[in-house]
Coordinates of C-alpha atoms in Angstrom, one line a residue:
X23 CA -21.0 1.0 13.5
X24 CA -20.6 2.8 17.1
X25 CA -22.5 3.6 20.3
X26 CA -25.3 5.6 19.9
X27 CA -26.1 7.0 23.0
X28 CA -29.5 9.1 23.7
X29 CA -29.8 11.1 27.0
X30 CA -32.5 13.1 29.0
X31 CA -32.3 17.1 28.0
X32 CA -31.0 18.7 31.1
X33 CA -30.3 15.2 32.6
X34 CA -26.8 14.3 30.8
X35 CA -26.8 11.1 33.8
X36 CA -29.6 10.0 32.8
X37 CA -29.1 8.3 29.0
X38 CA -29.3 4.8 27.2
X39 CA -25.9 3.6 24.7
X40 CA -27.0 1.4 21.6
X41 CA -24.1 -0.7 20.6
X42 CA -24.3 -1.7 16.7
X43 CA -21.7 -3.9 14.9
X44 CA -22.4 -3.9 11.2
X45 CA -21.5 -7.6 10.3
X46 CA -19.7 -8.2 6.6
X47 CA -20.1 -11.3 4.7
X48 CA -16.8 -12.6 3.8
X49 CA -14.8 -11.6 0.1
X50 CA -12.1 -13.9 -0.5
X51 CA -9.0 -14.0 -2.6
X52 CA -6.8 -17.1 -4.0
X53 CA -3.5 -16.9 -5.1
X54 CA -2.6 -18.2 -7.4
X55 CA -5.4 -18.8 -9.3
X56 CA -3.4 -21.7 -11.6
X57 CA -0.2 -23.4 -10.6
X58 CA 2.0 -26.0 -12.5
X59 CA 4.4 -28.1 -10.7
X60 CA 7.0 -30.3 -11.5
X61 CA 6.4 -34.0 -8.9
X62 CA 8.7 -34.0 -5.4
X63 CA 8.6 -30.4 -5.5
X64 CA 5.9 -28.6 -2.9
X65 CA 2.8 -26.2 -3.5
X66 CA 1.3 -23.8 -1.8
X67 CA -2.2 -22.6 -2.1
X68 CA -3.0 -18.8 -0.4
X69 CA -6.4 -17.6 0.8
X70 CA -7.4 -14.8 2.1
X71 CA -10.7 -13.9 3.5
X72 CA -12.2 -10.7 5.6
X73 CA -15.6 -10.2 7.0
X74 CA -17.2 -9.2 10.1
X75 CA -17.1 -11.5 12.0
X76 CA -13.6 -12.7 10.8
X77 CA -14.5 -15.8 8.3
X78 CA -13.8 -19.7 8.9
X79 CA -11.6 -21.0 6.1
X80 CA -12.2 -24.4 5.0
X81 CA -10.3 -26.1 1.8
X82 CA -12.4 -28.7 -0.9
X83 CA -10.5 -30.4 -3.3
X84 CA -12.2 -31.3 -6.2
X85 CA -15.9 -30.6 -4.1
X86 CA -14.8 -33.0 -1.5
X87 CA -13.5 -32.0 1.9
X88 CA -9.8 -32.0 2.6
X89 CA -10.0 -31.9 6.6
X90 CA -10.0 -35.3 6.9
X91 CA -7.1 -35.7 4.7
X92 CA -4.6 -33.7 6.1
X93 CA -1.3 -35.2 6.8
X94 CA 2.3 -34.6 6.9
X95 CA 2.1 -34.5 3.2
X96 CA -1.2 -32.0 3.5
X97 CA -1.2 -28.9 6.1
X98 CA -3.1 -26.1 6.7
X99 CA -1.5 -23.2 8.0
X100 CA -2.4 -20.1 8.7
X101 CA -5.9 -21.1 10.6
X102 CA -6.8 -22.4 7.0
X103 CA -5.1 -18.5 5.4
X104 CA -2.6 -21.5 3.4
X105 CA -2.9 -25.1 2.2
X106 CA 0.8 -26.4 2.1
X107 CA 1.0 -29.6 -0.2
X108 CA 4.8 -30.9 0.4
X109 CA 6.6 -33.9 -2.1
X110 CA 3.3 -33.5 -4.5
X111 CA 2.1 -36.1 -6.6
X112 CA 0.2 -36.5 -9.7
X113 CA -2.7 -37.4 -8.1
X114 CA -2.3 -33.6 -6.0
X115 CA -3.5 -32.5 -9.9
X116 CA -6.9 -30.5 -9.0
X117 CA -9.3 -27.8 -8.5
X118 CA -9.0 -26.2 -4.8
X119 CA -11.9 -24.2 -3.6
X120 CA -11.2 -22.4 -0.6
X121 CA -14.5 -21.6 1.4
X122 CA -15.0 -18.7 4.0
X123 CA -18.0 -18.2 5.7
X124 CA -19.2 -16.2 8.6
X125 CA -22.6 -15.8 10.6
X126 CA -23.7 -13.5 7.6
X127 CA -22.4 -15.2 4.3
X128 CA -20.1 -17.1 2.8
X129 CA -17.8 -17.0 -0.2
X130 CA -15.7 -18.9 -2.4
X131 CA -12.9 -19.5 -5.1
X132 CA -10.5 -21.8 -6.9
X133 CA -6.9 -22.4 -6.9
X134 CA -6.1 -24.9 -9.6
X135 CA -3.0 -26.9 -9.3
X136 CA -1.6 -29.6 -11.9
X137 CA 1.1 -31.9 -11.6
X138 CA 3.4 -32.8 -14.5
X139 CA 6.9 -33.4 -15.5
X140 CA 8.8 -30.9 -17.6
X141 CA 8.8 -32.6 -20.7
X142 CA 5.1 -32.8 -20.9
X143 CA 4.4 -29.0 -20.3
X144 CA 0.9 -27.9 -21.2
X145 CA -0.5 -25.0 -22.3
X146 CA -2.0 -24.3 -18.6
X147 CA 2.3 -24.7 -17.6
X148 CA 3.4 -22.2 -20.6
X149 CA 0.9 -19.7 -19.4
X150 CA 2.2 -19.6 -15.8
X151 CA 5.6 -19.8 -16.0
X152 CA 6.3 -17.8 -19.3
X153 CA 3.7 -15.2 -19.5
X154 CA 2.3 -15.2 -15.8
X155 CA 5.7 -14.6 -14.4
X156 CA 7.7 -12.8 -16.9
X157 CA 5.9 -9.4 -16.1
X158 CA 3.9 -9.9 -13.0
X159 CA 4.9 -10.1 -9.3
X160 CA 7.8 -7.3 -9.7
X161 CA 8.9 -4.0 -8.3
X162 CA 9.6 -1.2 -10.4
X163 CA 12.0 1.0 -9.0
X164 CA 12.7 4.8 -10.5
X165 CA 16.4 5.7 -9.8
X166 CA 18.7 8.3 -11.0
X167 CA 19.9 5.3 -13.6
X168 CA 16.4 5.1 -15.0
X169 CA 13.8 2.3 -14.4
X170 CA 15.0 -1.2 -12.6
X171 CA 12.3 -4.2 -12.5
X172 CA 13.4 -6.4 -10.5
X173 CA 11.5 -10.5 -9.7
X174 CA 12.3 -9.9 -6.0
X175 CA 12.4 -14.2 -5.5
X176 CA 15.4 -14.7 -7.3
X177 CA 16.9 -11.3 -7.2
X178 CA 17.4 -11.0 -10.1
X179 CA 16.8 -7.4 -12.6
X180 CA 14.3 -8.6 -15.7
X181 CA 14.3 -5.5 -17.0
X182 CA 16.6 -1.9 -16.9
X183 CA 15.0 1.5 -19.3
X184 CA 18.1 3.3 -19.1
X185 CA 17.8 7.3 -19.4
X186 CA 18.2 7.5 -22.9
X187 CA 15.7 5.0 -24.0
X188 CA 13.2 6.5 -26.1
X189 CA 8.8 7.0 -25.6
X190 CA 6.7 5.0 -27.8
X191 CA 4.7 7.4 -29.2
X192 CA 6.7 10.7 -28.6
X193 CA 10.2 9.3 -29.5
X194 CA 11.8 11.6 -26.9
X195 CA 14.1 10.3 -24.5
X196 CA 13.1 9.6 -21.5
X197 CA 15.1 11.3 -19.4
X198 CA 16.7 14.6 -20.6
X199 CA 19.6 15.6 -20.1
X200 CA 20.7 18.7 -18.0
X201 CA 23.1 21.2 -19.8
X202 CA 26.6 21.3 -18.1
X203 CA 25.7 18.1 -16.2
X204 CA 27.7 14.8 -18.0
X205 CA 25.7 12.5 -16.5
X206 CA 22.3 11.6 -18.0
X207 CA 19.9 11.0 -14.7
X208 CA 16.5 10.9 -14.2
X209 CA 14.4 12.6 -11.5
X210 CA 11.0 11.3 -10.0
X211 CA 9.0 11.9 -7.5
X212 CA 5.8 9.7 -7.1
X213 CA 4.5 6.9 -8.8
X214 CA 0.9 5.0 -8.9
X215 CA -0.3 1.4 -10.3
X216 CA -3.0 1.7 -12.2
X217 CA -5.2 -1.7 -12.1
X218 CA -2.1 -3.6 -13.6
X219 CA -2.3 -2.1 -16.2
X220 CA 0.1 1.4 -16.4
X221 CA 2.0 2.7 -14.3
X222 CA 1.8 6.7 -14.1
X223 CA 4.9 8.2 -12.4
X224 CA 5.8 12.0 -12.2
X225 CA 8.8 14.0 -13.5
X226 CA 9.2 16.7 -11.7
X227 CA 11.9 19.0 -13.3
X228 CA 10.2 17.9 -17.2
X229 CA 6.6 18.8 -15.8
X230 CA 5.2 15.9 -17.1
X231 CA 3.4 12.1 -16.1
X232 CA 4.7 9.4 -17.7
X233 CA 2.9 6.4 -18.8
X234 CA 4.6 2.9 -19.0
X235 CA 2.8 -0.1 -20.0
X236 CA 2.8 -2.9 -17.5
X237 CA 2.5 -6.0 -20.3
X238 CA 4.7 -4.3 -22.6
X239 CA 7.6 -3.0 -20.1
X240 CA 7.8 0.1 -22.0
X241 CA 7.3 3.5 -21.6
X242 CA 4.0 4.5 -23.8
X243 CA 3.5 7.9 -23.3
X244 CA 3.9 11.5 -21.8
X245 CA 1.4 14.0 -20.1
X246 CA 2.4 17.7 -19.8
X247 CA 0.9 18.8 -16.3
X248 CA 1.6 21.8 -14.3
X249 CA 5.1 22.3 -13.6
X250 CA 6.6 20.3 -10.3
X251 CA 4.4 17.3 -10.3
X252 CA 5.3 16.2 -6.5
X253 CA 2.5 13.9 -5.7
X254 CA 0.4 11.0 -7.8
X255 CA -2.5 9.6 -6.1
X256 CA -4.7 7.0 -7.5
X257 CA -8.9 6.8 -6.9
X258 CA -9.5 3.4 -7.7
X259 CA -13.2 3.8 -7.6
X260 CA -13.5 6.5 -9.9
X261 CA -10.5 5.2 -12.5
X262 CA -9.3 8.8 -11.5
X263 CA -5.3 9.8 -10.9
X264 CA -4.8 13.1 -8.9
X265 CA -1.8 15.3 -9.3
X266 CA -0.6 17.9 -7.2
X267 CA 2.0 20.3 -8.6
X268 CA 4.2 22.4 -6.3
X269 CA 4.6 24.9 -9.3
X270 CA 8.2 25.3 -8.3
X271 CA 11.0 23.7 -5.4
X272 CA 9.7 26.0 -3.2
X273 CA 5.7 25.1 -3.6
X274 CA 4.8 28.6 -4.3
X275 CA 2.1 27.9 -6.9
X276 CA 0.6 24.6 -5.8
X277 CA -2.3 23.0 -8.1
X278 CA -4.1 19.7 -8.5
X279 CA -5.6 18.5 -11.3
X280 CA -7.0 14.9 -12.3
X281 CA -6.9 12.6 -15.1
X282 CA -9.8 11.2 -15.8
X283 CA -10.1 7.4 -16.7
X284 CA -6.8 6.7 -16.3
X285 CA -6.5 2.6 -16.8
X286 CA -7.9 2.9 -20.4
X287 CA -4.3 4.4 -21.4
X288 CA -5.9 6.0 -24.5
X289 CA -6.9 10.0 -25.4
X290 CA -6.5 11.0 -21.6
X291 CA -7.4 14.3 -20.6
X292 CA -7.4 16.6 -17.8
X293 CA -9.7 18.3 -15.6
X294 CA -8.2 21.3 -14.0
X295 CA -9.3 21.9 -9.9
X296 CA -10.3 24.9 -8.4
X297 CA -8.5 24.2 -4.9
X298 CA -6.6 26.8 -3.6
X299 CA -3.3 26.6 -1.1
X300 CA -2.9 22.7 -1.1
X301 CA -0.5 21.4 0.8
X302 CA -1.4 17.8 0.7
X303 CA -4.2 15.5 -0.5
X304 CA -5.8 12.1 1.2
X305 CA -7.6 8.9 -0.3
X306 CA -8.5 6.5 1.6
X307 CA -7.4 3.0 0.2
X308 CA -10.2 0.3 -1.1
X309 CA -9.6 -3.0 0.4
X310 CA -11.7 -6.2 0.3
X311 CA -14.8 -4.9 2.2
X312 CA -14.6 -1.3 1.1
X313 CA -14.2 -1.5 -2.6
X314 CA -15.5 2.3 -3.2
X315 CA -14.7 5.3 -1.7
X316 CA -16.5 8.8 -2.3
X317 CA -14.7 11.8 -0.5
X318 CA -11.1 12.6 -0.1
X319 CA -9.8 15.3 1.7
X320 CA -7.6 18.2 1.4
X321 CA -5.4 20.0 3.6
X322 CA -2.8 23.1 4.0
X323 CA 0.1 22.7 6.9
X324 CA -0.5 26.2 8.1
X325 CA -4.2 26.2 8.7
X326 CA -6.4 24.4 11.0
X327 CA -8.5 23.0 8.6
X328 CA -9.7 19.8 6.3
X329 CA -11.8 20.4 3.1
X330 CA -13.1 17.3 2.4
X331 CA -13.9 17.0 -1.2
X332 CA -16.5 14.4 -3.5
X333 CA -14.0 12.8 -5.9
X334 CA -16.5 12.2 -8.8
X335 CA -17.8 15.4 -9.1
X336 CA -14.2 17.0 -7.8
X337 CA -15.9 19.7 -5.6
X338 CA -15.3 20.1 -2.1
X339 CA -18.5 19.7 0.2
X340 CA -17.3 21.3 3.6
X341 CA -14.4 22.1 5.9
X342 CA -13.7 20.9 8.7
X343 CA -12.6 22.6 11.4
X344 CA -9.9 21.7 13.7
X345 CA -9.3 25.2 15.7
X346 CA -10.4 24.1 18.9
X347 CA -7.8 21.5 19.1
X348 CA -4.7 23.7 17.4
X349 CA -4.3 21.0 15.2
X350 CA -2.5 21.8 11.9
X351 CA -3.4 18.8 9.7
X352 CA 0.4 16.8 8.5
X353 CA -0.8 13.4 7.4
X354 CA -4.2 11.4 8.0
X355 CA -5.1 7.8 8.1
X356 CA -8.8 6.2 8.0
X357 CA -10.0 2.7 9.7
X358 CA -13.6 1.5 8.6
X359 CA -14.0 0.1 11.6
X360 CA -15.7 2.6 13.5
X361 CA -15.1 4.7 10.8
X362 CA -12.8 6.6 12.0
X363 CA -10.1 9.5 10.2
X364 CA -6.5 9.9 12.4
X365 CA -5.2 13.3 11.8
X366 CA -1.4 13.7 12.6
X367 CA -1.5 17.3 14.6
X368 CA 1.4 19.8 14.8
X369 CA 0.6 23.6 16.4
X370 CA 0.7 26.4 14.8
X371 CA 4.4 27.9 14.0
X372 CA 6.5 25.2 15.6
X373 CA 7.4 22.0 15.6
X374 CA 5.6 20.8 19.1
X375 CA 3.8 17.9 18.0
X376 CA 0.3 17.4 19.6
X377 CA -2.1 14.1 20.1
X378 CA -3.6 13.0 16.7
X379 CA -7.2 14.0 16.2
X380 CA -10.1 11.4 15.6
X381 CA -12.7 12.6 13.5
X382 CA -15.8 10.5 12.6
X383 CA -16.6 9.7 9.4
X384 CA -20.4 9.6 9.1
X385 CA -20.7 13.0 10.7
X386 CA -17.3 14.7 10.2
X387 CA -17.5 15.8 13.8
X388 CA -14.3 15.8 15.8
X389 CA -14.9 12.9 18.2
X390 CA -11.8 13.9 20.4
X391 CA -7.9 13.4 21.0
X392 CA -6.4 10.1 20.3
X393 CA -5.0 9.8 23.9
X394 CA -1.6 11.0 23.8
X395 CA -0.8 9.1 20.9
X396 CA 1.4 11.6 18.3
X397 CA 2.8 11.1 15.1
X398 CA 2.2 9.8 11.6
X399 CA -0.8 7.1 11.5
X400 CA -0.3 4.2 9.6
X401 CA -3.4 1.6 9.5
X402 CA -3.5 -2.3 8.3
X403 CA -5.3 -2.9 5.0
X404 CA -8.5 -5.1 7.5
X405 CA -8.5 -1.6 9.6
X406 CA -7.5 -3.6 12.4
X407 CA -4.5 -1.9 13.9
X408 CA -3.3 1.7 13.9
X409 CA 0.5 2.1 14.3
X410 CA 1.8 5.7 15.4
X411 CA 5.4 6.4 14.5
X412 CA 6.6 10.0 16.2
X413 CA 10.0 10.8 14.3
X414 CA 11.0 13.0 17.3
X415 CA 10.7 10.7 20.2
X416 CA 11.1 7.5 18.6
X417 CA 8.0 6.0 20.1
X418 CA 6.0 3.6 18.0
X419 CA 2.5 2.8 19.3
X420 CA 0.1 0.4 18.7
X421 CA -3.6 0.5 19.1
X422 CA -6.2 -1.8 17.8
X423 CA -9.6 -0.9 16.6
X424 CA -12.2 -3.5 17.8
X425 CA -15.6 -4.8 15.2
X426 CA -17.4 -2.3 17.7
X427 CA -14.9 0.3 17.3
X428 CA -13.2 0.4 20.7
X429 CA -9.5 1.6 19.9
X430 CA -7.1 0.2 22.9
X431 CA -3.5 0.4 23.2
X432 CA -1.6 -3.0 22.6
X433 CA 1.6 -1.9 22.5
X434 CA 3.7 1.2 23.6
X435 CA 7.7 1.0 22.2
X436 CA 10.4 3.0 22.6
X437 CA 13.3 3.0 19.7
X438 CA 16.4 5.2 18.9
X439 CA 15.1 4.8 15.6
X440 CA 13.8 8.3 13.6
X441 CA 10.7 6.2 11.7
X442 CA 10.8 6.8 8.4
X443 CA 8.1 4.5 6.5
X444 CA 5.9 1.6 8.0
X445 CA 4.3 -0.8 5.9
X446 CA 2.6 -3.7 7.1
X447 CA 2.7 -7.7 6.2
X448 CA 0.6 -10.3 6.6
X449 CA 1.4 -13.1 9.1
X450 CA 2.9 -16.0 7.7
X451 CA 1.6 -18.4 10.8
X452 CA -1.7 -16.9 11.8
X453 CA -4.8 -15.6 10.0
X454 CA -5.9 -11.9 10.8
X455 CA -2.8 -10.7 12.4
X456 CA 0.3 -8.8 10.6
X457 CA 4.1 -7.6 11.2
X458 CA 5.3 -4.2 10.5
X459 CA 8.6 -3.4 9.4
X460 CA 9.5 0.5 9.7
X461 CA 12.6 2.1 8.3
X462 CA 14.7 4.9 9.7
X463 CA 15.5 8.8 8.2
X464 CA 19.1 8.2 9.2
X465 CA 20.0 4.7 10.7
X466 CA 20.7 1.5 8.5
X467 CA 18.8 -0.5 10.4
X468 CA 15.1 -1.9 9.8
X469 CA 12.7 -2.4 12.4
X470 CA 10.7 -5.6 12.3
X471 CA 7.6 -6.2 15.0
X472 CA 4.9 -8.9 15.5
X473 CA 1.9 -8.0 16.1
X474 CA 0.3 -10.6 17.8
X475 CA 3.3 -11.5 20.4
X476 CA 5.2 -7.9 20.2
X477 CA 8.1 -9.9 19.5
X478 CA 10.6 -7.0 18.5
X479 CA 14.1 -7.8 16.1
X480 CA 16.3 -5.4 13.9
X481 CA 17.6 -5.9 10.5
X482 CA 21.3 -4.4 10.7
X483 CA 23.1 -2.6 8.5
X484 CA 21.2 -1.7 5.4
X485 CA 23.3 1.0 4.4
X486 CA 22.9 4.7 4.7
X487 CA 19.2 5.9 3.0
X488 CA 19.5 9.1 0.7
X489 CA 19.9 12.2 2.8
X490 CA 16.3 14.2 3.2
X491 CA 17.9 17.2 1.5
X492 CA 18.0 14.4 -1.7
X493 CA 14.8 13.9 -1.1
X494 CA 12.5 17.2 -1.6
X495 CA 9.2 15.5 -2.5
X496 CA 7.8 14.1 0.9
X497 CA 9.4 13.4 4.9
X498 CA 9.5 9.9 3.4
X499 CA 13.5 9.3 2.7
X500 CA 13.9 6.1 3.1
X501 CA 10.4 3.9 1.8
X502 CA 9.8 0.8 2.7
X503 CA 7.2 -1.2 0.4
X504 CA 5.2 -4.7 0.6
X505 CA 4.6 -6.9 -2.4
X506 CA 1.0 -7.4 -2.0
X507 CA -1.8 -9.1 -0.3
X508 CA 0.3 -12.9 -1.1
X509 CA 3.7 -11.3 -1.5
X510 CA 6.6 -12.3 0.7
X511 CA 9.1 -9.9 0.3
X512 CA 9.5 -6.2 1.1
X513 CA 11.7 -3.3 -0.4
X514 CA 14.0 -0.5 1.3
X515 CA 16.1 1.2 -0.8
X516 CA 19.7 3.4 0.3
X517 CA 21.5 5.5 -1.4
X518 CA 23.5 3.7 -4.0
X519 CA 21.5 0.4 -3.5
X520 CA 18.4 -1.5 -2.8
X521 CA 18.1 -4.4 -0.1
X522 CA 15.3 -6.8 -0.3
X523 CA 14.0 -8.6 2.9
X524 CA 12.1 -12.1 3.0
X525 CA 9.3 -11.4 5.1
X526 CA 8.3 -14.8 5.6
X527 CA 11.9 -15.5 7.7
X528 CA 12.2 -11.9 8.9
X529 CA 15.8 -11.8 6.8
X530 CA 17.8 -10.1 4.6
X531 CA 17.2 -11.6 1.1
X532 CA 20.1 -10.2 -1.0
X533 CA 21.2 -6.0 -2.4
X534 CA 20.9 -5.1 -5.6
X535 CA 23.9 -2.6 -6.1
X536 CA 24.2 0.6 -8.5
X537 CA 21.0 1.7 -8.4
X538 CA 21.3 5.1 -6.7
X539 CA 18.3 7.4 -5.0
X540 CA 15.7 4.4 -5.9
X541 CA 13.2 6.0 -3.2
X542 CA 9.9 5.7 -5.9
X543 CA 8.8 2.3 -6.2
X544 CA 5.6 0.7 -7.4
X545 CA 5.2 -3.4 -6.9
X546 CA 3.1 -4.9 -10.0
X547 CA 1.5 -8.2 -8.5
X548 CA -0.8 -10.6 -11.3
X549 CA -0.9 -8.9 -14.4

């Protein structure tokens, strides 16, 4: 999508512009996909839908409409995004299909719901409650004190693999233990859901990946890799996870290598790269609409450069220059909406931070500065909106990126706050929009914005985060992390602790104490 614009040789004022929007039919997604309720109690039903055009969400219950039914009992919320079903009944027993259509398609799925008192649980009941929830919808936190899973709703820790807890198929401990240090700790560095299935974290001072089983709880297995394993990233469309080693602290032998079909969890092998000097590596996340991605991209902090690579064949295809702008490449971000890469820019040999650089995606031309937007780029799962955070000013800007790729500046804010981590959440009250919350290198406070009013509040006092020089592996010292395209509540860890926020209220949930440098977390949503 774009203008295309043709002009006269010789006659630049003389041209024609082509404006094409590429229109999506809608994907949809239903959570949950089976619910059991006890009567008096209330349901909710979760849809969500993108396309281009955004999609119109209607609700059927058992193939019959719901709109005219809708009452103080039954209410859509959300533009349709949630069916709310308050004091149910056993007549509220049924199959839900939530229907989103657009000029170009339409799409659909079912949310089954069933009524019935506890005494008369069926099998449909046993499966959600027991195994449904007993290792789904978790975060998995990796402390110094081993692994913590915690069910964020009630707060409450399912499940802790202490140090010493030994490897399925290895029977080594976990974590070893340092000689002349009393305390048994662990030491991670980056971790990566695998379809639900594994989780693959790295151990940086043991040069190894392990393995743990989601359904099982329990760490499978072990994968020596070159020494200093800093970075996991997962290819989703390849079944591919990407490692890149530092080769020591000081990230003088740096090396990436890949593991191919990673969610099969059996005889995994690795395919070393030929990629020199890496700094840093970039995927671009799938989403609904873009469910495969081809090329990644590689850069080194000290040169001008991006090699973009093909991730199935692991071979890099060009490089990219970015010498006329000075910009030395620090993080990226990529909207499909446009199709547009954001390069975060610093020059050469200092710290001067300069406008991020907006490279196009179908021709891997530089297209021109962003503005005078700087910093880290952060963009919404829909491609929507494109928050900057610059750590050195404090500013936090927000642009949005139109169906026909126009990016405009919504908002321009000005904090005291040294932005740590952004991560986004989707509104609770109205469809297509999101809030960020951002967390802070130094202060205890959490910012918390809405998009769609720029209402602005702060979350106070969520204790000191773990000091960067804790914190080798990224600029990242104090994470903030989402639970998912349905979830509701979001993680920060500090330094000795872990606060949980309800991000349908905007509040503080509740701290989960003893858990110290807890700064590599991975939610697990519907196993």
């Amino acid at each position: 999508m774009g203008n295309y614009t043709c002009h006269a040789y010789g006659y630049e004022d003389l041209y024609q512009t082509h404006i094409l929007q590429v229109n999506v039919p809608p994907v949809i997604r239903v959570y949950p996909e089976t619910q059991a309720q006890e009567p008096g109690v209330s349901a909710s039903l979760k849809c969500h839908a993108e396309g281009i055009p955004n999609p119109k969400i209607t609700w059927l219950k058992n193939g019959i409409d719901i709109m005219p039914k809708l009452s103080k009992q039954l209410t859509l919320i959300a533009n349709g995004s949630e069916l709310h079903i308050s004091n149910v009944r056993y007549e509220d027993t049924g199959a839900y299909t939530c229907i989103a259509k657009n000029e170009v398609g339409v799409d659909e799925d079912i949310s089954s719901l069933f009524i019935e008192d506890s005494a008369r649980k069926t099998l449909a009941n046993i499966l959600w409650r027991e195994e449904g929830l007993s290792v789904g919808n978790m975060f998995y936190v990796f402390s110094d004190d081993g692994i913590t899973i915690i069910q964020p709703r009630e707060c409450e820790i399912r499940r802790q693999i202490k140090p010493s807890e030994r490897i399925l198929t290895s029977y080594e401990e976990m974590c070893r233990q340092t000689e002349g240090d009393p305390d048994q700790l662990c030491l991670w560095s980056s971790a990566i859901n695998v379809r639900e299935k594994y989780i693959f974290v790295s151990q940086p001072n043991q040069n190894r990946v392990l393995i743990i089983d989601i359904p099982m709880q329990k760490v499978k297995q072990t994968i020596q890799v070159d020494p200093y394993p800093a970075k996991l990233l997962y290819d989703k469309s390849h079944d591919q996870v990407w490692i890149l080693s530092w080769g020591d602290i000081n990230k003088s032998h740096p090396s990436l290598q890949v593991i191919s079909e990673a969610s099969t969890g059996e005889g995994l092998h690795i395919i070393r790269t030929d990629f020199k000097d890496v700094d840093d590596l970039f995927i671009p996340p799938t989403n609904l609409i873009i469910n495969h991605i081809r090329f990644g991209f590689i850069f080194n902090k000290s040169k001008p450069l991006i090699h973009k690579i093909d991730l199935e064949t692991v071979t890099e295809i060009k490089t990219i220059s970015l010498k006329n702008t000075s910009c030395i490449p620090m993080n990226m971000a990529y909207s499909h909406l446009g199709g547009y890469y954001f390069v975060q820019c610093k020059a050469n040999n200092s710290l001067t931070t300069l406008s991020q650089v907006i490279i196009d995606s179908v021709t891997d031309t530089i297209i021109g500065v962003n503005g005078d937007i700087t910093g880290t780029p952060y963009v919404s799962s829909d491609g929507r909106f494109l928050v900057s955070t610059d750590a050195v000013n404090g500013q936090i800007r927000v642009q949005t990126i139109t169906f026909q790729g126009e990016i405009k500046l919504i908002y321009d804010l000005q904090t005291n706050l040294q932005i740590s981590d952004v991560t986004f959440q989707s509104s609770f009250t109205e469809s297509n929009q999101y809030y960020i919350y951002a967390a802070s290198h130094l202060q205890t406070d959490v910012l918390f914005v809405e998009l769609s009013s720029g209402r602005v509040d702060m979350l106070k006092n969520l204790k000191d985060p773990v000091a960067q020089k804790n914190w080798p592996w990224n600029e990242k010292n104090r994470i903030i992390k989402d639970s998912g395209l349905f979830g509701q509540y979001i993680l920060t860890p500090a330094k000795d602790s872990l606060f949980l926020i309800n991000g349908r209220q905007s509040v503080l949930h509740c701290e989960v104490s003893g858990i110290r440098r807890g700064n590599t977390v991975v939610w697990v949503g519907e196993v």
